[in-house]
Coordinates of N, CA and C in Angstrom, one line a residue:
Chain A
E1 N 116.0 92.6 94.0 CA 114.6 92.8 94.3 C 114.3 94.3 94.6
A2 N 113.3 94.8 93.9 CA 112.9 96.2 94.1 C 112.3 96.3 95.4
Q3 N 112.8 97.3 96.2 CA 112.3 97.5 97.5 C 112.6 98.8 98.1
V4 N 111.9 99.2 99.2 CA 112.2 100.3 100.0 C 112.6 99.8 101.4
T5 N 113.7 100.2 101.8 CA 114.2 99.7 103.1 C 114.3 100.9 104.1
Q6 N 114.0 100.5 105.4 CA 114.0 101.5 106.4 C 114.9 100.9 107.6
N7 N 115.6 101.8 108.2 CA 116.4 101.4 109.4 C 116.4 102.6 110.4
P8 N 116.3 102.2 111.7 CA 116.0 100.9 112.2 C 114.6 100.5 112.1
R9 N 114.2 99.3 112.3 CA 112.9 98.8 112.3 C 112.2 99.1 113.6
Y10 N 112.9 99.1 114.7 CA 112.4 99.4 116.0 C 113.4 100.3 116.7
L11 N 112.9 101.3 117.5 CA 113.8 102.1 118.2 C 113.0 102.7 119.4
I12 N 113.7 102.5 120.6 CA 113.2 103.2 121.8 C 114.3 104.2 122.2
T13 N 113.9 105.4 122.4 CA 114.8 106.5 122.7 C 114.2 107.3 123.8
V14 N 115.0 108.4 124.2 CA 114.5 109.3 125.2 C 114.3 110.7 124.7
T15 N 113.5 111.4 125.3 CA 113.2 112.8 124.9 C 114.5 113.6 124.7
G16 N 114.6 114.3 123.5 CA 115.6 115.2 123.3 C 116.9 114.6 122.6
K17 N 116.9 113.3 122.5 CA 118.1 112.7 121.9 C 117.9 112.5 120.4
K18 N 118.7 113.3 119.6 CA 118.5 113.3 118.2 C 118.6 111.9 117.6
L19 N 117.8 111.7 116.6 CA 117.8 110.4 115.9 C 117.5 110.6 114.4
T20 N 118.0 109.6 113.6 CA 117.7 109.6 112.2 C 117.2 108.3 111.8
V21 N 116.1 108.3 111.1 CA 115.5 107.0 110.5 C 115.9 107.1 109.0
T22 N 116.6 106.1 108.5 CA 117.0 106.1 107.1 C 115.9 105.4 106.2
C23 N 115.9 105.8 105.0 CA 115.0 105.3 104.0 C 115.8 105.2 102.7
S24 N 115.8 104.1 102.1 CA 116.5 103.9 100.8 C 115.7 103.1 99.8
Q25 N 115.7 103.5 98.6 CA 115.0 102.7 97.5 C 116.0 102.4 96.4
N26 N 115.8 101.2 95.8 CA 116.7 100.8 94.7 C 116.0 100.8 93.4
M27 N 115.0 101.6 93.2 CA 114.2 101.6 92.0 C 114.4 102.9 91.1
N28 N 115.3 103.7 91.5 CA 115.6 105.0 90.8 C 114.3 105.9 90.8
H29 N 113.6 105.8 91.9 CA 112.4 106.6 91.9 C 112.7 108.1 92.2
E30 N 111.9 109.0 91.6 CA 112.1 110.4 91.9 C 111.3 110.8 93.1
Y31 N 110.2 110.3 93.3 CA 109.3 110.8 94.4 C 109.5 109.9 95.6
M32 N 109.7 110.6 96.8 CA 109.7 109.8 98.1 C 109.0 110.6 99.1
S33 N 108.5 109.9 100.1 CA 107.6 110.5 101.1 C 107.7 109.8 102.4
W34 N 107.4 110.6 103.5 CA 107.4 110.0 104.8 C 105.9 110.1 105.4
Y35 N 105.4 109.0 106.0 CA 104.2 109.1 106.7 C 104.4 108.6 108.1
R36 N 103.5 109.0 109.0 CA 103.4 108.4 110.3 C 102.0 107.9 110.5
Q37 N 101.9 106.8 111.2 CA 100.6 106.1 111.5 C 100.3 106.0 112.9
D38 N 99.2 106.5 113.3 CA 98.8 106.5 114.7 C 97.4 106.0 114.9
P39 N 97.1 105.3 115.9 CA 95.7 104.7 116.1 C 94.6 105.8 116.0
G40 N 93.6 105.5 115.2 CA 92.5 106.4 115.1 C 92.8 107.6 114.2
L41 N 94.0 107.8 113.8 CA 94.4 109.0 112.9 C 94.8 108.5 111.5
G42 N 95.0 107.3 111.4 CA 95.4 106.8 110.0 C 96.8 107.2 109.7
L43 N 97.2 107.2 108.4 CA 98.5 107.6 107.9 C 98.4 109.1 107.5
R44 N 99.4 109.8 108.0 CA 99.5 111.2 107.7 C 100.9 111.5 107.2
Q45 N 100.9 112.3 106.1 CA 102.2 112.6 105.5 C 103.0 113.6 106.3
I46 N 104.3 113.4 106.4 CA 105.1 114.3 107.2 C 105.9 115.2 106.2
Y47 N 106.6 114.7 105.3 CA 107.4 115.4 104.3 C 107.4 114.6 103.0
Y48 N 107.7 115.3 101.9 CA 107.8 114.6 100.7 C 108.9 115.2 99.8
S49 N 109.4 114.5 98.8 CA 110.4 115.0 97.9 C 110.1 114.6 96.5
M50 N 110.1 115.6 95.6 CA 109.8 115.3 94.2 C 111.1 114.9 93.5
N51 N 112.3 115.2 94.0 CA 113.5 114.8 93.4 C 114.7 115.3 94.3
V52 N 115.9 115.0 93.8 CA 117.0 115.4 94.6 C 117.0 116.9 94.9
E53 N 117.3 117.2 96.2 CA 117.3 118.6 96.7 C 116.0 119.3 96.6
V54 N 114.9 118.6 96.4 CA 113.6 119.2 96.4 C 112.7 118.5 97.4
T55 N 112.5 119.2 98.5 CA 111.6 118.6 99.6 C 110.6 119.7 100.0
D56 N 109.5 119.2 100.6 CA 108.4 120.1 101.0 C 107.6 119.4 102.1
K57 N 106.9 120.3 102.9 CA 106.2 119.8 104.0 C 104.9 119.1 103.6
G58 N 104.6 118.1 104.4 CA 103.3 117.4 104.3 C 102.3 118.0 105.3
D59 N 101.5 117.1 105.8 CA 100.4 117.6 106.7 C 100.9 117.8 108.2
V60 N 101.9 117.0 108.6 CA 102.4 117.1 110.0 C 103.9 117.2 110.1
P61 N 104.5 118.3 109.6 CA 106.0 118.4 109.5 C 106.6 118.8 110.8
E62 N 105.9 119.3 111.8 CA 106.5 119.9 113.0 C 107.3 118.9 113.7
G63 N 108.5 119.2 114.0 CA 109.4 118.4 114.8 C 110.3 117.4 114.0
Y64 N 110.1 117.5 112.7 CA 110.9 116.7 111.7 C 111.6 117.5 110.7
K65 N 112.7 116.9 110.3 CA 113.5 117.4 109.1 C 113.8 116.3 108.2
V66 N 114.0 116.6 106.9 CA 114.4 115.6 105.9 C 115.5 116.2 105.0
S67 N 116.1 115.4 104.3 CA 117.1 115.8 103.3 C 117.0 114.8 102.1
R68 N 117.4 115.3 101.0 CA 117.4 114.5 99.8 C 118.7 114.8 98.9
K69 N 119.8 114.3 99.4 CA 121.0 114.6 98.7 C 121.3 113.6 97.6
E70 N 120.7 112.5 97.7 CA 120.9 111.5 96.7 C 119.5 111.0 96.3
K71 N 119.4 110.5 95.1 CA 118.0 110.0 94.7 C 117.5 108.9 95.5
R72 N 118.4 108.0 95.9 CA 117.9 106.8 96.6 C 117.6 106.9 98.0
N73 N 118.1 108.0 98.7 CA 118.0 108.1 100.1 C 117.1 109.3 100.5
F74 N 116.4 109.1 101.6 CA 115.5 110.1 102.1 C 115.4 110.0 103.6
P75 N 116.4 110.4 104.3 CA 116.3 110.2 105.8 C 115.4 111.2 106.5
L76 N 114.8 110.7 107.6 CA 113.9 111.5 108.4 C 114.7 111.7 109.7
I77 N 114.8 113.0 110.1 CA 115.5 113.4 111.2 C 114.6 114.0 112.3
L78 N 114.8 113.5 113.5 CA 114.1 114.1 114.6 C 115.2 114.8 115.5
E79 N 115.3 116.1 115.5 CA 116.4 116.8 116.1 C 116.2 116.7 117.7
S80 N 115.0 116.8 118.2 CA 114.7 116.7 119.6 C 113.4 116.0 119.8
P81 N 113.5 114.6 119.8 CA 112.3 113.8 119.8 C 111.5 114.1 121.1
S82 N 110.2 114.0 121.0 CA 109.3 114.2 122.1 C 108.3 113.0 122.1
P83 N 107.7 112.7 123.3 CA 106.8 111.5 123.4 C 105.7 111.5 122.3
N84 N 105.2 112.7 121.9 CA 104.1 112.7 120.9 C 104.6 112.3 119.5
Q85 N 105.9 112.0 119.4 CA 106.4 111.5 118.1 C 106.5 110.0 118.1
T86 N 106.1 109.4 119.2 CA 106.0 107.9 119.3 C 104.9 107.5 118.3
S87 N 105.4 106.7 117.3 CA 104.5 106.3 116.2 C 105.1 105.3 115.4
L88 N 104.4 104.8 114.4 CA 104.9 103.9 113.3 C 105.1 104.7 112.1
Y89 N 106.3 104.7 111.6 CA 106.7 105.5 110.4 C 106.9 104.7 109.2
F90 N 106.4 105.2 108.1 CA 106.6 104.6 106.8 C 107.2 105.5 105.8
C91 N 108.1 105.0 105.0 CA 108.7 105.7 103.9 C 108.1 105.1 102.6
A92 N 107.9 105.9 101.6 CA 107.3 105.5 100.4 C 108.0 106.1 99.2
S93 N 108.0 105.4 98.1 CA 108.6 106.0 96.9 C 107.8 105.6 95.7
S94 N 108.0 106.4 94.6 CA 107.3 106.1 93.4 C 108.1 106.7 92.3
F95 N 107.9 106.2 91.1 CA 108.7 106.7 89.9 C 108.4 108.1 89.7
N96 N 107.1 108.5 89.7 CA 106.7 109.9 89.5 C 105.5 110.2 90.3
G97 N 105.1 109.4 91.2 CA 104.0 109.7 92.1 C 102.7 109.4 91.6
R98 N 102.6 109.2 90.3 CA 101.3 109.1 89.7 C 100.7 107.7 89.8
N99 N 101.5 106.8 89.7 CA 101.0 105.4 89.8 C 101.3 104.8 91.1
E100 N 101.7 103.5 91.2 CA 101.8 102.9 92.5 C 102.9 103.5 93.3
Q101 N 102.7 103.5 94.6 CA 103.7 103.9 95.5 C 104.1 102.7 96.3
F102 N 105.4 102.6 96.5 CA 106.0 101.4 97.2 C 106.3 101.9 98.6
F103 N 105.9 101.1 99.6 CA 106.1 101.5 101.0 C 107.2 100.6 101.6
G104 N 107.9 101.2 102.5 CA 108.9 100.4 103.3 C 108.2 99.6 104.4
P105 N 108.9 98.8 105.2 CA 108.3 97.9 106.2 C 107.9 98.6 107.4
G106 N 108.3 99.8 107.6 CA 107.9 100.6 108.8 C 109.0 100.6 109.9
T107 N 109.0 101.7 110.6 CA 109.9 101.9 111.8 C 109.0 102.2 113.0
R108 N 109.0 101.4 114.0 CA 108.2 101.7 115.2 C 109.1 102.4 116.2
L109 N 108.8 103.7 116.4 CA 109.6 104.5 117.3 C 108.8 104.8 118.6
T110 N 109.5 104.6 119.7 CA 109.0 105.0 121.0 C 109.9 106.0 121.6
V111 N 109.3 107.1 122.0 CA 110.1 108.2 122.7 C 109.6 108.3 124.1
L112 N 110.5 108.0 125.1 CA 110.2 108.0 126.5 C 110.4 109.4 127.1
Chain B
D1 N 91.0 116.4 97.3 CA 90.7 115.1 96.9 C 89.3 114.7 97.5
A2 N 88.6 113.9 96.7 CA 87.3 113.5 97.1 C 87.3 112.6 98.3
K3 N 86.3 112.6 99.2 CA 86.2 111.8 100.3 C 85.7 110.4 100.0
T4 N 86.1 109.4 100.6 CA 85.6 108.1 100.4 C 84.9 107.5 101.6
T5 N 83.9 106.6 101.4 CA 83.3 105.9 102.5 C 83.3 104.4 102.3
Q6 N 83.8 103.7 103.3 CA 84.0 102.3 103.2 C 83.3 101.7 104.5
P7 N 82.9 100.4 104.4 CA 82.4 99.7 105.6 C 83.6 99.5 106.5
T8 N 83.3 99.5 107.8 CA 84.4 99.3 108.8 C 85.0 98.0 108.7
S9 N 84.2 96.9 108.5 CA 84.7 95.6 108.5 C 83.8 94.7 107.6
M10 N 84.5 93.6 107.1 CA 83.8 92.6 106.3 C 84.4 91.3 106.6
D11 N 83.6 90.2 106.4 CA 84.1 88.9 106.5 C 84.0 88.2 105.2
C12 N 84.8 87.2 104.9 CA 84.8 86.4 103.7 C 85.3 85.0 104.0
A13 N 84.7 84.1 103.4 CA 85.2 82.7 103.5 C 86.3 82.4 102.6
E14 N 87.3 81.7 103.0 CA 88.5 81.4 102.2 C 88.0 80.7 100.9
G15 N 88.6 81.1 99.8 CA 88.3 80.6 98.5 C 87.1 81.3 97.8
R16 N 86.4 82.1 98.5 CA 85.3 82.8 97.9 C 85.8 84.2 97.5
A17 N 85.0 84.8 96.6 CA 85.3 86.2 96.2 C 85.0 87.2 97.3
A18 N 85.9 88.1 97.5 CA 85.7 89.2 98.4 C 85.4 90.4 97.6
N19 N 84.3 91.1 97.9 CA 83.8 92.3 97.2 C 83.8 93.4 98.2
L20 N 84.7 94.3 98.0 CA 84.8 95.5 99.0 C 84.3 96.7 98.3
P21 N 83.3 97.3 98.9 CA 82.7 98.5 98.2 C 83.3 99.8 98.7
C22 N 83.2 100.8 97.9 CA 83.7 102.2 98.3 C 82.8 103.2 97.6
N23 N 82.3 104.1 98.4 CA 81.5 105.2 97.9 C 82.4 106.5 97.8
H24 N 82.3 107.1 96.6 CA 83.1 108.4 96.4 C 82.2 109.3 95.6
S25 N 81.1 109.7 96.2 CA 80.1 110.4 95.4 C 80.5 111.8 94.9
T26 N 81.5 112.4 95.6 CA 82.0 113.7 95.2 C 83.2 113.7 94.3
I27 N 83.5 112.5 93.7 CA 84.7 112.4 92.8 C 84.5 113.3 91.6
S28 N 85.7 113.9 91.2 CA 85.6 114.8 90.1 C 86.2 114.1 88.9
G29 N 86.1 114.7 87.7 CA 86.4 114.0 86.5 C 87.8 113.6 86.3
N30 N 88.8 114.3 87.0 CA 90.2 113.9 86.8 C 90.7 113.1 88.0
E31 N 89.9 112.6 88.8 CA 90.3 111.8 90.0 C 90.2 110.3 89.7
Y32 N 91.3 109.7 90.1 CA 91.4 108.2 89.9 C 91.0 107.6 91.3
V33 N 90.6 106.3 91.2 CA 90.4 105.5 92.4 C 91.5 104.5 92.5
Y34 N 92.1 104.6 93.7 CA 93.3 103.7 94.0 C 92.8 102.8 95.2
W35 N 93.4 101.6 95.2 CA 93.2 100.7 96.3 C 94.6 100.2 96.8
Y36 N 94.7 100.3 98.1 CA 95.9 99.8 98.8 C 95.4 98.9 99.9
R37 N 96.3 98.1 100.4 CA 95.9 97.3 101.6 C 97.1 97.3 102.6
Q38 N 96.8 97.1 103.8 CA 97.8 97.0 104.9 C 97.6 95.8 105.7
I39 N 98.5 94.9 105.7 CA 98.5 93.7 106.5 C 99.2 94.0 107.8
H40 N 98.4 93.9 108.9 CA 98.8 94.2 110.2 C 100.2 94.9 110.4
S41 N 100.1 96.2 110.4 CA 101.3 97.1 110.7 C 102.4 97.0 109.7
Q42 N 102.2 96.3 108.6 CA 103.2 96.3 107.6 C 103.0 97.5 106.7
G43 N 103.9 97.8 105.8 CA 103.7 98.9 104.9 C 102.6 98.7 104.0
P44 N 101.8 99.7 103.7 CA 100.7 99.6 102.7 C 101.2 99.1 101.4
Q45 N 100.4 98.3 100.7 CA 100.7 97.7 99.5 C 99.7 98.1 98.4
Y46 N 100.2 98.6 97.3 CA 99.4 98.9 96.2 C 98.7 97.7 95.6
I47 N 97.4 97.9 95.3 CA 96.6 96.8 94.6 C 96.3 97.1 93.2
I48 N 95.6 98.3 93.0 CA 95.1 98.6 91.6 C 94.6 100.0 91.6
H49 N 94.5 100.6 90.4 CA 93.8 101.9 90.3 C 93.2 102.0 89.0
G50 N 92.2 102.9 88.9 CA 91.5 103.1 87.6 C 90.8 104.4 87.6
L51 N 90.3 104.8 86.4 CA 89.6 106.1 86.2 C 88.1 105.8 86.0
K52 N 87.8 105.1 84.9 CA 86.4 104.8 84.7 C 86.1 103.5 84.1
N53 N 87.1 102.9 83.5 CA 86.9 101.6 83.0 C 87.3 100.5 84.0
N54 N 86.7 99.4 83.9 CA 87.1 98.3 84.9 C 88.5 97.9 84.6
E55 N 89.2 97.6 85.7 CA 90.6 97.2 85.6 C 90.8 95.9 86.3
T56 N 91.8 95.1 85.8 CA 92.1 93.8 86.4 C 93.6 93.6 86.3
N57 N 94.1 93.1 87.4 CA 95.5 92.7 87.4 C 95.7 91.4 88.1
E58 N 96.9 91.0 88.4 CA 97.1 89.6 89.0 C 96.5 89.6 90.4
M59 N 96.3 90.7 91.1 CA 95.8 90.7 92.4 C 94.3 90.8 92.5
A60 N 93.7 91.6 91.7 CA 92.3 92.0 91.9 C 91.7 92.6 90.7
S61 N 90.4 92.8 90.8 CA 89.6 93.5 89.8 C 89.0 94.8 90.4
L62 N 88.9 95.8 89.6 CA 88.3 97.1 90.1 C 87.1 97.4 89.2
I63 N 85.9 97.4 89.8 CA 84.7 97.8 89.0 C 84.3 99.2 89.5
I64 N 84.2 100.1 88.5 CA 83.8 101.5 88.8 C 82.4 101.7 88.1
T65 N 81.5 102.2 88.9 CA 80.1 102.4 88.3 C 80.2 103.5 87.2
E66 N 79.2 103.4 86.3 CA 79.2 104.3 85.2 C 79.3 105.8 85.6
D67 N 78.6 106.1 86.7 CA 78.6 107.5 87.2 C 79.8 107.8 88.0
R68 N 80.6 106.8 88.3 CA 81.9 106.9 89.0 C 81.7 107.3 90.5
K69 N 80.5 107.2 91.0 CA 80.3 107.6 92.4 C 80.6 106.4 93.3
S70 N 80.8 105.3 92.8 CA 81.2 104.1 93.7 C 82.0 103.1 92.9
S71 N 82.7 102.3 93.7 CA 83.5 101.3 93.1 C 83.6 100.0 94.0
T72 N 84.0 98.9 93.4 CA 84.1 97.7 94.1 C 85.4 97.0 93.8
L73 N 86.2 96.7 94.8 CA 87.4 95.9 94.6 C 87.0 94.4 94.8
I74 N 87.4 93.6 93.9 CA 87.1 92.2 94.0 C 88.4 91.4 94.0
L75 N 88.5 90.6 95.1 CA 89.5 89.6 95.2 C 88.9 88.3 94.9
P76 N 89.2 87.7 93.7 CA 88.4 86.6 93.2 C 88.4 85.3 94.0
H77 N 89.5 85.0 94.7 CA 89.6 83.8 95.5 C 90.4 84.2 96.7
A78 N 89.7 84.7 97.7 CA 90.4 85.2 98.9 C 91.1 84.0 99.7
T79 N 92.2 84.4 100.2 CA 93.0 83.5 101.0 C 93.2 84.1 102.4
L80 N 93.7 83.3 103.3 CA 93.9 83.8 104.7 C 94.9 85.0 104.7
R81 N 95.8 84.9 103.7 CA 96.8 86.0 103.7 C 96.2 87.3 103.1
D82 N 95.0 87.3 102.7 CA 94.4 88.5 102.2 C 93.7 89.3 103.4
T83 N 93.7 88.7 104.6 CA 93.2 89.4 105.7 C 94.0 90.7 105.9
A84 N 93.4 91.9 105.9 CA 94.1 93.1 105.9 C 93.1 94.3 106.0
V85 N 93.6 95.5 106.2 CA 92.8 96.7 106.0 C 92.9 97.2 104.6
Y86 N 91.8 97.4 103.9 CA 91.8 97.8 102.5 C 91.4 99.3 102.5
Y87 N 92.2 100.0 101.8 CA 91.9 101.5 101.7 C 91.5 101.8 100.2
C88 N 90.5 102.6 100.1 CA 90.0 103.1 98.9 C 90.4 104.6 98.9
I89 N 91.2 105.1 97.9 CA 91.7 106.4 97.9 C 91.4 107.0 96.6
V90 N 90.9 108.3 96.6 CA 90.6 109.0 95.4 C 91.5 110.1 95.3
R91 N 92.1 110.3 94.1 CA 93.2 111.3 93.9 C 93.4 111.6 92.5
V92 N 93.8 112.8 92.2 CA 94.1 113.1 90.8 C 95.4 112.4 90.5
L93 N 95.5 112.0 89.2 CA 96.7 111.2 88.7 C 97.9 112.1 88.7
N94 N 97.7 113.2 88.0 CA 98.9 114.1 87.9 C 98.5 115.4 88.5
S95 N 99.2 115.7 89.7 CA 98.9 116.9 90.4 C 99.8 118.1 90.0
G96 N 100.2 118.0 88.7 CA 100.9 119.2 88.2 C 102.3 119.4 88.8
G97 N 103.0 118.3 89.2 CA 104.3 118.5 89.8 C 104.2 118.8 91.2
S98 N 103.1 118.7 91.8 CA 102.9 119.0 93.3 C 102.9 117.6 94.0
N99 N 102.5 117.7 95.2 CA 102.5 116.5 96.1 C 101.6 115.4 95.6
Y100 N 102.2 114.2 95.6 CA 101.4 113.0 95.2 C 100.9 112.2 96.5
K101 N 100.5 113.0 97.5 CA 100.1 112.4 98.8 C 99.0 111.5 98.6
L102 N 99.0 110.4 99.3 CA 97.9 109.5 99.5 C 97.2 109.8 100.8
T103 N 95.9 110.1 100.7 CA 95.1 110.3 101.9 C 94.4 109.1 102.3
F104 N 94.9 108.4 103.3 CA 94.3 107.2 103.8 C 93.2 107.5 104.8
G105 N 92.0 106.9 104.6 CA 90.9 106.9 105.5 C 91.1 105.8 106.5
K106 N 89.9 105.4 107.1 CA 90.0 104.3 108.0 C 90.0 102.9 107.4
G107 N 89.5 102.8 106.1 CA 89.6 101.6 105.4 C 88.6 100.5 105.9
T108 N 88.6 99.4 105.3 CA 87.8 98.2 105.6 C 88.7 97.1 106.1
L109 N 88.4 96.6 107.3 CA 89.1 95.4 107.7 C 88.5 94.2 107.2
L110 N 89.1 93.5 106.2 CA 88.6 92.3 105.7 C 89.2 91.1 106.4
T111 N 88.4 90.3 107.0 CA 88.9 89.1 107.6 C 88.4 87.9 106.8
V112 N 89.4 87.1 106.4 CA 89.1 85.9 105.6 C 89.2 84.7 106.6
N113 N 88.1 84.0 106.6 CA 87.9 82.9 107.6 C 88.1 81.6 106.9
P114 N 88.7 80.6 107.6 CA 88.9 79.3 107.1 C 87.6 78.6 106.8

């Protein structure tokens, strides 16, 4: 089944403890992207990747890192999480970004 | 990307057609209209997209006015599972190798009632 998977789905952590949210797609998509969703602010793009080893900042990249060493994986790294990064995170992928984008199920992160 | 305006909420009876409007009066010639929906905190789901011709797929129909300043998403026979926030997004199809970001607004909360 074609899908985008994210892990973990839920995470509660403390300020400053490094964490990684994984994203994987099995559709051989070139384009991948991370969004965060907050009440009243909608979905905002954090980082995106056009292909392997090609990543760039979205609208709200501060406090996040990403890597794209393999086509299928696009992990989101929070080196020193802070409470303002408490949010619902979505990974998305697309063959070339032009047509439909497939979203993962989301990761609900709480930083205490 | 052009800004879109959608009603905050709409209701629809189960089994009836749901018609969701979207205004995009500043749309430019190379911008497409995309529709996504999000069922309570799940990942957004692609529905349909189009440029100027009406489009139909297994999920919905998209009607774009001749001047392209507005469009309507039609769910022909709404079910309870169609209750979701529906987002109308206007974006260029090919951004020349740059970001294919989707800019989500507030969308329309469609509630399908039994």
